[in-house]
mmCIF file of C-alpha atoms in Angstrom:
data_model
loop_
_atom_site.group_PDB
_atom_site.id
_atom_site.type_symbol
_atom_site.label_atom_id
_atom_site.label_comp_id
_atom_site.label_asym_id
_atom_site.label_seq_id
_atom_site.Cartn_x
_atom_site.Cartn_y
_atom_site.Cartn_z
ATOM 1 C CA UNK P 1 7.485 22.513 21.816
ATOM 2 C CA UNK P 2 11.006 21.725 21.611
ATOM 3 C CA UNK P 3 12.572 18.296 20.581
ATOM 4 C CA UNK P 4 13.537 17.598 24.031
ATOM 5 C CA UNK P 5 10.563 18.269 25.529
ATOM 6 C CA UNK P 6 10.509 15.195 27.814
ATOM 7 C CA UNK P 7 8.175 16.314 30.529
ATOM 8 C CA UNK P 8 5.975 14.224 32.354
ATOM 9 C CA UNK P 9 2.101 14.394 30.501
ATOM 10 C CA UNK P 10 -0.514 12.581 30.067
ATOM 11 C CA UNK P 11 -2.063 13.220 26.481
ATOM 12 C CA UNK P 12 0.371 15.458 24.731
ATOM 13 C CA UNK P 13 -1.304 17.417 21.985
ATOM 14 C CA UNK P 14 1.426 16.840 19.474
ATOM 15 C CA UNK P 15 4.424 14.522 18.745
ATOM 16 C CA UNK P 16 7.562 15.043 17.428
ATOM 17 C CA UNK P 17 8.281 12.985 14.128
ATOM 18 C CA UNK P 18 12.101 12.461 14.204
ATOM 19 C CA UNK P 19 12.677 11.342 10.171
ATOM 20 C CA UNK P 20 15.089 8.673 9.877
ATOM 21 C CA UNK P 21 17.472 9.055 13.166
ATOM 22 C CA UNK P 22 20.789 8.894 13.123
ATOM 23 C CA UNK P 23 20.825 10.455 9.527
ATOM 24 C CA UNK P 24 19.332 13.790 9.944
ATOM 25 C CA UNK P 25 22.319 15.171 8.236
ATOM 26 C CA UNK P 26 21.540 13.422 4.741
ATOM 27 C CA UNK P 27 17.828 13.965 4.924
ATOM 28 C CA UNK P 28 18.302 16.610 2.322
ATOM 29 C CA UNK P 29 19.809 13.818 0.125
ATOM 30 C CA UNK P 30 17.140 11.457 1.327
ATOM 31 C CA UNK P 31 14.267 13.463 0.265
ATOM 32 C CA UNK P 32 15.560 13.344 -3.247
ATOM 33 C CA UNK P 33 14.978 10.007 -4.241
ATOM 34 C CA UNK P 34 11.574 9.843 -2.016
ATOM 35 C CA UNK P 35 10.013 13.223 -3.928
ATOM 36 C CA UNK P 36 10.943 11.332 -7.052
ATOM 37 C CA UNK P 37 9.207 8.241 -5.949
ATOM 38 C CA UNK P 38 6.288 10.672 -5.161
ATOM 39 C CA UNK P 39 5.908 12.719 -8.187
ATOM 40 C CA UNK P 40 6.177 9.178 -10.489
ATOM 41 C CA UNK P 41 3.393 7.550 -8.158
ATOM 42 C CA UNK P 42 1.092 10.586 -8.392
ATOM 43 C CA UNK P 43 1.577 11.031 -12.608
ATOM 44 C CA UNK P 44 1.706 7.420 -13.195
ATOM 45 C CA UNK P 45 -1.661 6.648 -11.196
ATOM 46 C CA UNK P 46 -3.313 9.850 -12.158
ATOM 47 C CA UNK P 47 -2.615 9.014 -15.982
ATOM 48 C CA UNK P 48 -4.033 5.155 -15.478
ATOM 49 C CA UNK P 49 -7.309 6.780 -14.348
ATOM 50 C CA UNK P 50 -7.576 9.761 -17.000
ATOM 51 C CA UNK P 51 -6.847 6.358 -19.341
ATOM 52 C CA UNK P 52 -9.823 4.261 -18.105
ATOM 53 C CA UNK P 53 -12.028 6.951 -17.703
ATOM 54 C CA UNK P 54 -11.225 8.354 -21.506
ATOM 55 C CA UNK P 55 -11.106 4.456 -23.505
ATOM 56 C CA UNK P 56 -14.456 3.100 -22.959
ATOM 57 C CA UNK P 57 -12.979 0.027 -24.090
ATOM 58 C CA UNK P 58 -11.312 -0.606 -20.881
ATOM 59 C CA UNK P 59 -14.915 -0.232 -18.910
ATOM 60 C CA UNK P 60 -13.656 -4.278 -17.705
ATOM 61 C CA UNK P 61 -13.764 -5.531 -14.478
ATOM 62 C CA UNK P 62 -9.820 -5.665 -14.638
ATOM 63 C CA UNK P 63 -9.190 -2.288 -15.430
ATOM 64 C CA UNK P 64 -11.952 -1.111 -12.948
ATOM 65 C CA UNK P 65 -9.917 -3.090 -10.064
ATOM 66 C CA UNK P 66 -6.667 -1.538 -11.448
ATOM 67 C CA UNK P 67 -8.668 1.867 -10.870
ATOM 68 C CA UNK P 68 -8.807 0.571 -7.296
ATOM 69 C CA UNK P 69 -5.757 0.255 -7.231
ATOM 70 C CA UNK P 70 -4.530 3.288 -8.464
ATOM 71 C CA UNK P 71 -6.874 5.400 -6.204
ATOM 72 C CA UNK P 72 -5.565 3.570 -3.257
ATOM 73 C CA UNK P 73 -2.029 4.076 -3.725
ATOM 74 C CA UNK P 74 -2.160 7.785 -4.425
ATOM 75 C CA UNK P 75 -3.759 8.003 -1.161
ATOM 76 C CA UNK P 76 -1.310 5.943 0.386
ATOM 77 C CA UNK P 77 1.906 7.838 -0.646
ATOM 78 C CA UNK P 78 0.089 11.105 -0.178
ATOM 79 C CA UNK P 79 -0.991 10.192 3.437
ATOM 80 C CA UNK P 80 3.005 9.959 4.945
ATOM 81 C CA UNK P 81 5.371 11.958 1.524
ATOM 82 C CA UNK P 82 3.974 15.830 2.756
ATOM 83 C CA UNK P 83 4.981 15.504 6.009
ATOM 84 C CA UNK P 84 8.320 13.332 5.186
ATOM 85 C CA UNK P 85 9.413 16.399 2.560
ATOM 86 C CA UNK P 86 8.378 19.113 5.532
ATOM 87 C CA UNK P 87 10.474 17.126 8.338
ATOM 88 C CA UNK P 88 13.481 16.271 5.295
ATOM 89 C CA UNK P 89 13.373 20.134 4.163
ATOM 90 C CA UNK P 90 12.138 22.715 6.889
ATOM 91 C CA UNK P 91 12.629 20.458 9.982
ATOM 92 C CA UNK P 92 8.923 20.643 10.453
ATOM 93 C CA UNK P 93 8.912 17.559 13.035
ATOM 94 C CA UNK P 94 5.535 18.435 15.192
ATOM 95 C CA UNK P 95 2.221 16.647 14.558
ATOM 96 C CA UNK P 96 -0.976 17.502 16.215
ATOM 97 C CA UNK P 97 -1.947 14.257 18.044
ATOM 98 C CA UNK P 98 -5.193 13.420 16.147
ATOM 99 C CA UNK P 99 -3.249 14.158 12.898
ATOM 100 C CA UNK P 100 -0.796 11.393 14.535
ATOM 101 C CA UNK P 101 -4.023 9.325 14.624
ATOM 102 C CA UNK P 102 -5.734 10.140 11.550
ATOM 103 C CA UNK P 103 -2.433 9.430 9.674
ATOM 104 C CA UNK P 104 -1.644 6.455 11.081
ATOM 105 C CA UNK P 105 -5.327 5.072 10.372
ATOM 106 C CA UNK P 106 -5.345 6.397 6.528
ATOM 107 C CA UNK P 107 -1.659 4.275 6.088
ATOM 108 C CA UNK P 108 -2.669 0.923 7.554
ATOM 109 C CA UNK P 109 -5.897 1.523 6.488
ATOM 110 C CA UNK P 110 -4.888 1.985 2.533
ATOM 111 C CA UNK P 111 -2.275 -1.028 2.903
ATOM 112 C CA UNK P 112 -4.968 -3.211 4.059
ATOM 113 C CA UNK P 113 -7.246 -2.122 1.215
ATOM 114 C CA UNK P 114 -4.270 -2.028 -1.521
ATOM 115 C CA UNK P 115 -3.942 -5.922 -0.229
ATOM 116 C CA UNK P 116 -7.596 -7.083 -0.535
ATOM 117 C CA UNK P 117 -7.393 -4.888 -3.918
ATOM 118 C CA UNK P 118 -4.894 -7.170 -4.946
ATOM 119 C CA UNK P 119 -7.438 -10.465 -4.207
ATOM 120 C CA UNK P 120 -10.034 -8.992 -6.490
ATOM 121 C CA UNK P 121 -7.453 -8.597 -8.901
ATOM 122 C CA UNK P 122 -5.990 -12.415 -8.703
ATOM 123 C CA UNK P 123 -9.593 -13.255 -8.778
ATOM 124 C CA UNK P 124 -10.502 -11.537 -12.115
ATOM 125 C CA UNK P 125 -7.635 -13.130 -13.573
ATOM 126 C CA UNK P 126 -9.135 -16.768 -12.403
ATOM 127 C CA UNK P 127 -12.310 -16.177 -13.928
ATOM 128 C CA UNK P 128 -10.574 -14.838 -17.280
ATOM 129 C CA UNK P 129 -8.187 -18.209 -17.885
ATOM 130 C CA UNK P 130 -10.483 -20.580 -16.312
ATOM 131 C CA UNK P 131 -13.782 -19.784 -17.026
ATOM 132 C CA UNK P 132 -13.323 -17.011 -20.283
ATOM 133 C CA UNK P 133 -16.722 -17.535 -21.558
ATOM 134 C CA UNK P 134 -18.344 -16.539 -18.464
ATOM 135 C CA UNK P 135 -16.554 -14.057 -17.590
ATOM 136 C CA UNK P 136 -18.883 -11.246 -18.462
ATOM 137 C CA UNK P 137 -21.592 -12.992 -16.499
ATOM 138 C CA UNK P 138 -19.795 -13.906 -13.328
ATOM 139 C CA UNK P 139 -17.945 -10.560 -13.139
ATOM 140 C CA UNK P 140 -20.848 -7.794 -13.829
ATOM 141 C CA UNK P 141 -20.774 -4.640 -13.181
ATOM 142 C CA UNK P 142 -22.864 -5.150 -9.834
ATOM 143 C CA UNK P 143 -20.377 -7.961 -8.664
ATOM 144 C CA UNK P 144 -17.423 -5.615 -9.523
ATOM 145 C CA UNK P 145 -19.232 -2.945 -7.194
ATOM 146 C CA UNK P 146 -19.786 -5.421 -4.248
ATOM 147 C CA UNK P 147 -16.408 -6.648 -4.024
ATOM 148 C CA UNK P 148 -15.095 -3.319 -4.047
ATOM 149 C CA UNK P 149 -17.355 -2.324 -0.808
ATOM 150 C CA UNK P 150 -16.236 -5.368 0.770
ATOM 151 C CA UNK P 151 -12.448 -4.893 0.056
ATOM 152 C CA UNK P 152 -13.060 -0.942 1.673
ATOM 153 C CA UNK P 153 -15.224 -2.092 4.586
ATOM 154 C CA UNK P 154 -13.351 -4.662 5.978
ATOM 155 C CA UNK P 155 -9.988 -2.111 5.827
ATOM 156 C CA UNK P 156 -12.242 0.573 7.627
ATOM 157 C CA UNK P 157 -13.558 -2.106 10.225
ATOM 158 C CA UNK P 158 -10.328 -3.766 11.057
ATOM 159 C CA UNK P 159 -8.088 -0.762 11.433
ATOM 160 C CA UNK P 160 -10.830 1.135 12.753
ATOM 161 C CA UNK P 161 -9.761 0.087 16.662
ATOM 162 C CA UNK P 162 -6.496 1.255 15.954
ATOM 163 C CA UNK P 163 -6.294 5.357 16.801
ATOM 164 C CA UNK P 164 -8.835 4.322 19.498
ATOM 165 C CA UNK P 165 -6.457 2.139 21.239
ATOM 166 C CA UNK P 166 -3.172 4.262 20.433
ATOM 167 C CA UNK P 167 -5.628 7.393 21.883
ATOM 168 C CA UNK P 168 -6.716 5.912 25.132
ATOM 169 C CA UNK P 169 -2.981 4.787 26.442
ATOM 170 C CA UNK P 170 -1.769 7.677 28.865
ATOM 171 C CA UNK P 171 1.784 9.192 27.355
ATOM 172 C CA UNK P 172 3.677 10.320 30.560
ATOM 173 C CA UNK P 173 7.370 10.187 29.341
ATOM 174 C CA UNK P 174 7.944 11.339 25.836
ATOM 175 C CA UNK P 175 6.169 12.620 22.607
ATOM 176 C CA UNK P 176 9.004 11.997 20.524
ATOM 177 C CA UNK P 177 8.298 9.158 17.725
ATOM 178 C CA UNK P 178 11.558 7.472 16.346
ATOM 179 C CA UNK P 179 9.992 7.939 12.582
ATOM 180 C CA UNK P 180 9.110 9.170 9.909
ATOM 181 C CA UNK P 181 5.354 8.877 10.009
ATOM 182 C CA UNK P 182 3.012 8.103 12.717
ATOM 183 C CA UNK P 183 3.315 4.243 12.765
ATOM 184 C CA UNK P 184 0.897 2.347 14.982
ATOM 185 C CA UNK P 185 3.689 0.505 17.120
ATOM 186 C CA UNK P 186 6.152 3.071 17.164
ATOM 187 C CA UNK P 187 3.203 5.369 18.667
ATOM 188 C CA UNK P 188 2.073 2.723 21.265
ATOM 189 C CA UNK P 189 5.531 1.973 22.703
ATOM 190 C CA UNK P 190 5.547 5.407 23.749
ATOM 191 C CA UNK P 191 2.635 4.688 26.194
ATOM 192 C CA UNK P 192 3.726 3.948 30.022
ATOM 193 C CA UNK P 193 1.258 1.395 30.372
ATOM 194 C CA UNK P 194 0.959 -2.868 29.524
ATOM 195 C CA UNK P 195 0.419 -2.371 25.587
ATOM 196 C CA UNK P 196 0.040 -5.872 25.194
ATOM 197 C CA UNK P 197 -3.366 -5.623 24.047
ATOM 198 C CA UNK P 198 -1.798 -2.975 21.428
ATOM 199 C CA UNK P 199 0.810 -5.622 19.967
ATOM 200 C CA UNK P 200 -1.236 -9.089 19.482
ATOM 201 C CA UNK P 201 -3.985 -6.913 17.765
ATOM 202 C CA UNK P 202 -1.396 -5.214 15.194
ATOM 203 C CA UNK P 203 0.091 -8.929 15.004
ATOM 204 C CA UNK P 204 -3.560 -10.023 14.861
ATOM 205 C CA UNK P 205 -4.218 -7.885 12.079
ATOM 206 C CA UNK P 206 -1.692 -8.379 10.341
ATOM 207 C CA UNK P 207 -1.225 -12.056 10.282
ATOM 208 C CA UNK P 208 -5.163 -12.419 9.605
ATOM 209 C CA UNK P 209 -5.123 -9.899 6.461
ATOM 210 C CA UNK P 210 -1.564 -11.364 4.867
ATOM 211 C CA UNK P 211 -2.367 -15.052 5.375
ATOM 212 C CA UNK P 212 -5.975 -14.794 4.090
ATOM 213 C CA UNK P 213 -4.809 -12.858 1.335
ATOM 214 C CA UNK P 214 -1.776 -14.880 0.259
ATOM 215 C CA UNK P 215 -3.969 -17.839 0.773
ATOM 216 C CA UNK P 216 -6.472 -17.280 -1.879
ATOM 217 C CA UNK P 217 -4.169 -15.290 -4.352
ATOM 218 C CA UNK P 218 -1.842 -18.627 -3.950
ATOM 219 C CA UNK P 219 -5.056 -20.501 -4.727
ATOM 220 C CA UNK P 220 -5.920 -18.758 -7.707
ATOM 221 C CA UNK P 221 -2.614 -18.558 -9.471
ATOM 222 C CA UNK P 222 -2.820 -22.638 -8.705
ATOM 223 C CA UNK P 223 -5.565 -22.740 -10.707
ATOM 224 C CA UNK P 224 -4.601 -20.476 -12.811
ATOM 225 C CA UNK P 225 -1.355 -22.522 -13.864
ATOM 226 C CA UNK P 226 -3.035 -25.228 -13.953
ATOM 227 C CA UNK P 227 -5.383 -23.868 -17.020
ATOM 228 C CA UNK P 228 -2.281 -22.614 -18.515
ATOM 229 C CA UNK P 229 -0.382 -25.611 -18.950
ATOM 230 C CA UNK P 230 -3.585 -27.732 -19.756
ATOM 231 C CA UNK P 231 -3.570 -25.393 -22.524
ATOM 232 C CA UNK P 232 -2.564 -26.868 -26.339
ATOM 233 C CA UNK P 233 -0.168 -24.826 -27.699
ATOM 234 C CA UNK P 234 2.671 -22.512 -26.898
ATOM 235 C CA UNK P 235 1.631 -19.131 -28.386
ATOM 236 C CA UNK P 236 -1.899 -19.828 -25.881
ATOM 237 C CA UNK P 237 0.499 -20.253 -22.861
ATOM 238 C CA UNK P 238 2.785 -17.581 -23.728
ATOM 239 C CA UNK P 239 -0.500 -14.947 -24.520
ATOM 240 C CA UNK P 240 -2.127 -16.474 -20.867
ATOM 241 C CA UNK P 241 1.351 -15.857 -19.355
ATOM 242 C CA UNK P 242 0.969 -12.462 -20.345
ATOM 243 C CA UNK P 243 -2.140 -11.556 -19.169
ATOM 244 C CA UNK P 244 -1.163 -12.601 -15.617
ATOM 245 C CA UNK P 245 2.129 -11.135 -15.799
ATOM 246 C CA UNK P 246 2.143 -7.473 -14.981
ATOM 247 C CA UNK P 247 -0.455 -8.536 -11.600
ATOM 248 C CA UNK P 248 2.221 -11.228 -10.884
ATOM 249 C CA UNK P 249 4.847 -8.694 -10.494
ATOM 250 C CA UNK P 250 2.688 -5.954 -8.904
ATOM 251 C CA UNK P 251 2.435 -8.555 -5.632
ATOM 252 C CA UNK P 252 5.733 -9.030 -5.736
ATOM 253 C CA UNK P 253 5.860 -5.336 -5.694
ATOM 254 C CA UNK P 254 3.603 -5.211 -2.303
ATOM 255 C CA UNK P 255 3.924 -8.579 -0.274
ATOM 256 C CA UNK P 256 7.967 -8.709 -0.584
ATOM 257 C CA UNK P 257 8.867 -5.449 0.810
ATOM 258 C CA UNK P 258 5.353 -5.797 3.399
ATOM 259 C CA UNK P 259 6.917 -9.436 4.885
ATOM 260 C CA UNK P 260 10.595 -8.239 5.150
ATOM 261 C CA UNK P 261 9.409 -4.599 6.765
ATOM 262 C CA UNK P 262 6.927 -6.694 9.360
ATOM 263 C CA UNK P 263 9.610 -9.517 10.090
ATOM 264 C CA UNK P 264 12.646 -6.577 10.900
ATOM 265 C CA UNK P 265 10.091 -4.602 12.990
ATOM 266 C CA UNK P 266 9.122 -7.720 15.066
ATOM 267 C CA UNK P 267 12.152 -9.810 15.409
ATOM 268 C CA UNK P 268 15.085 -8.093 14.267
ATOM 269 C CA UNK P 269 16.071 -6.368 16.929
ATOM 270 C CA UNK P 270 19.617 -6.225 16.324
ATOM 271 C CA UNK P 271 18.690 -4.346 12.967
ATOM 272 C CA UNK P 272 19.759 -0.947 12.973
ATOM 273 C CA UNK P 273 16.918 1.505 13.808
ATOM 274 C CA UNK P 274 17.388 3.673 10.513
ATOM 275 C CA UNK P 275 17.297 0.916 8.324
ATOM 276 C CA UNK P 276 14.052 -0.279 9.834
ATOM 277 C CA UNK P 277 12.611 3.020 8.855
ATOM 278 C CA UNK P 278 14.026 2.973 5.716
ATOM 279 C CA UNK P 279 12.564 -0.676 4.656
ATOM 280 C CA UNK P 280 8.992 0.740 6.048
ATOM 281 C CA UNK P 281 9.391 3.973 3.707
ATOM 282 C CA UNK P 282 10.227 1.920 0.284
ATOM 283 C CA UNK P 283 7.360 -0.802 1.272
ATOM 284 C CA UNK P 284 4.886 2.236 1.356
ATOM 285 C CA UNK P 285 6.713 4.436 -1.553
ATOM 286 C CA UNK P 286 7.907 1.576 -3.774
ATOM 287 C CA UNK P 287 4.422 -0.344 -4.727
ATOM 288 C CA UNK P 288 2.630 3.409 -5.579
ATOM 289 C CA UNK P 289 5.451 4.020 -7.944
ATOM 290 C CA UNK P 290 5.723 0.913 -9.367
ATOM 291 C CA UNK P 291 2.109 -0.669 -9.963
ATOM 292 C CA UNK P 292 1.647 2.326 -12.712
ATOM 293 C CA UNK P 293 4.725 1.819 -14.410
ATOM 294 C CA UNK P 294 4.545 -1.774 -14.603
ATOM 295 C CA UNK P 295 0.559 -1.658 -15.924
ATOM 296 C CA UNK P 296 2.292 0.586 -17.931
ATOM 297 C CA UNK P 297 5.035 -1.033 -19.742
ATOM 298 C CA UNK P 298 3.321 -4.874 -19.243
ATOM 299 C CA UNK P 299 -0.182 -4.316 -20.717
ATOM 300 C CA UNK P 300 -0.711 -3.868 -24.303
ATOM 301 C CA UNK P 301 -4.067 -1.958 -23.846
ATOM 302 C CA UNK P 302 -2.692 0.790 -21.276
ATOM 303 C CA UNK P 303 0.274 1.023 -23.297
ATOM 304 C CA UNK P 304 -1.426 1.427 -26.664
ATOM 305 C CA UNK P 305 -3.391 3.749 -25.219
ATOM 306 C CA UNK P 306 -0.954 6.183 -23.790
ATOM 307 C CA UNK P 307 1.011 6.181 -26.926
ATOM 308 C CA UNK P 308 -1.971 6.980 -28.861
ATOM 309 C CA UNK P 309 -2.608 9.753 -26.795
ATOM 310 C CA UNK P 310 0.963 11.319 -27.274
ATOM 311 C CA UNK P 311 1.314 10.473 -30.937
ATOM 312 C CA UNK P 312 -1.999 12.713 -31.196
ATOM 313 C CA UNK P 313 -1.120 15.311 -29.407
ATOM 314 C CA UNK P 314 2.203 15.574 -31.425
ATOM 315 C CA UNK P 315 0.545 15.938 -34.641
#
């Protein structure tokens, strides 16, 4: 099937993935800096598990929601980098249609989960500054467990409508997707139908899992602070600090890129196309690559750890 295969159809069996238009000529360039991103998101999340799994030390409730983590964003930048590199490097721009679908649930899927990961997280860190002494008792390893089921099944259950709405919209102009993955509104506006129903339950969706999120990660860190600066000395503030740091700067990591990607999809219209695409690559790429390195560099017990484990291996 041929690029401009425009042909009148109702359910085509693939799509055409067109990368980043209007700069196919630097994709080559482009898919530098994206396998990089790749290959330090798959070695810096695979080494936080081998780490966790190897110290039973860190058998926590932190570093088993960090594990979370971890696990979710290696299946997040695997789901769309594989067929980025094949359209960047062998122009391989067809996609079977239910691959369109499966990979379009996987990625909103994951980024749902990754956020709810990130609740857990701000939630651990409550219990640990405001209530230390319980913290073994609140957080077991049963409670760790349940919370993790709950963060999975309500990311399968809400984006589970998804690739049954995108699949049951006739597609009787075009099969040619203006992106570099199969994105759930770029896939829709294909259909020649009303997909209104398609757009206020993506803005649904999205709007209900952000705002809930932020809402309760804002309400921790409130409390949070506020058992930090009730607390006597400096040192004590500084070591509390610390401990919140490195998840402090891993939502940064997700929400910042998340908001500005959603608000240029939805109301910047006069943004250029490419750049749209662009800003939804590094808010999928960026947080993978960055969560490991900053557990990494930030916490004393992961880093200890990993420079243990070279240091041994050296002599």
């Amino acid at each position: 099937m041929s690029d401009s295969n425009t042909s009148d159809f109702t359910n085509p069996s693939t799509f055409i993935l067109l990368g980043i238009p209007g700069l196919e000529v630097a994709h080559t360039w482009l898919s530098i800096p994206f396998c990089a991103m790749y290959v330090i998101a798959i070695l810096g999340n695979s080494t936080i598990l081998f780490i966790v799994k190897r110290e039973r030390s860190l058998h926590v409730p932190m570093y088993y929601f960090l594990c979370m983590l971890a696990i979710t964003d290696l299946v997040l930048s695997t789901s769309i980098l594989p067929k980025m590199l094949s359209i960047f490097w062998f122009n391989s721009r067809e996609i079977d249609f239910s691959a369109c679908l499966t990979q379009m649930y996987f990625i909103h899927c994951f980024s749902v989960m990754e956020s709810g990961i990130l609740v857990a997280m701000a939630l651990d860190r409550y219990v640990a500054i405001c209530h230390p002494l319980r913290h073994s008792t609140i957080l077991t390893n049963p409670v760790v467990a349940k919370i993790g089921l709950a963060v999975v099944l309500r990311s399968a259950m809400l984006v589970l409508p998804s690739p049954f709405i995108a699949r049951r919209w006739p597609y009787c102009t075009t099969n040619i997707i203006p992106h570099s993955y199969c994105e759930y509104m770029a896939m829709v506006k294909l259909a020649c139908a009303d997909i209104r129903i398609s757009s206020y339950y993506s803005l649904s969706v999205v709007l209900s899992v952000i705002g809930l999120d932020v809402f309760f990660i804002t309400v921790s860190y409130t409390q949070i602070l506020r058992a930090i600066f009730s607390l006597p000395t400096k040192d004590a503030r500084l070591k509390a600090f610390g401990t919140c740091g490195s998840h402090l700067f891993v939502i940064l990591a997700f929400y910042i890129p998340g908001l500005f990607s959603f608000l240029t999809h939805r109301f910047g219209h006069n943004v250029p196309l490419q750049f749209h695409i662009l800003s939804a690559n590094m808010y999928l790429l960026v947080p993978p690559m960055l969560n490991p390195v900053i557990y990494g560099v930030r916490t004393k017990e992961i880093r200890g750890r990993l420079l243990h484990l070279f240091t041994h291996k050296g002599t």
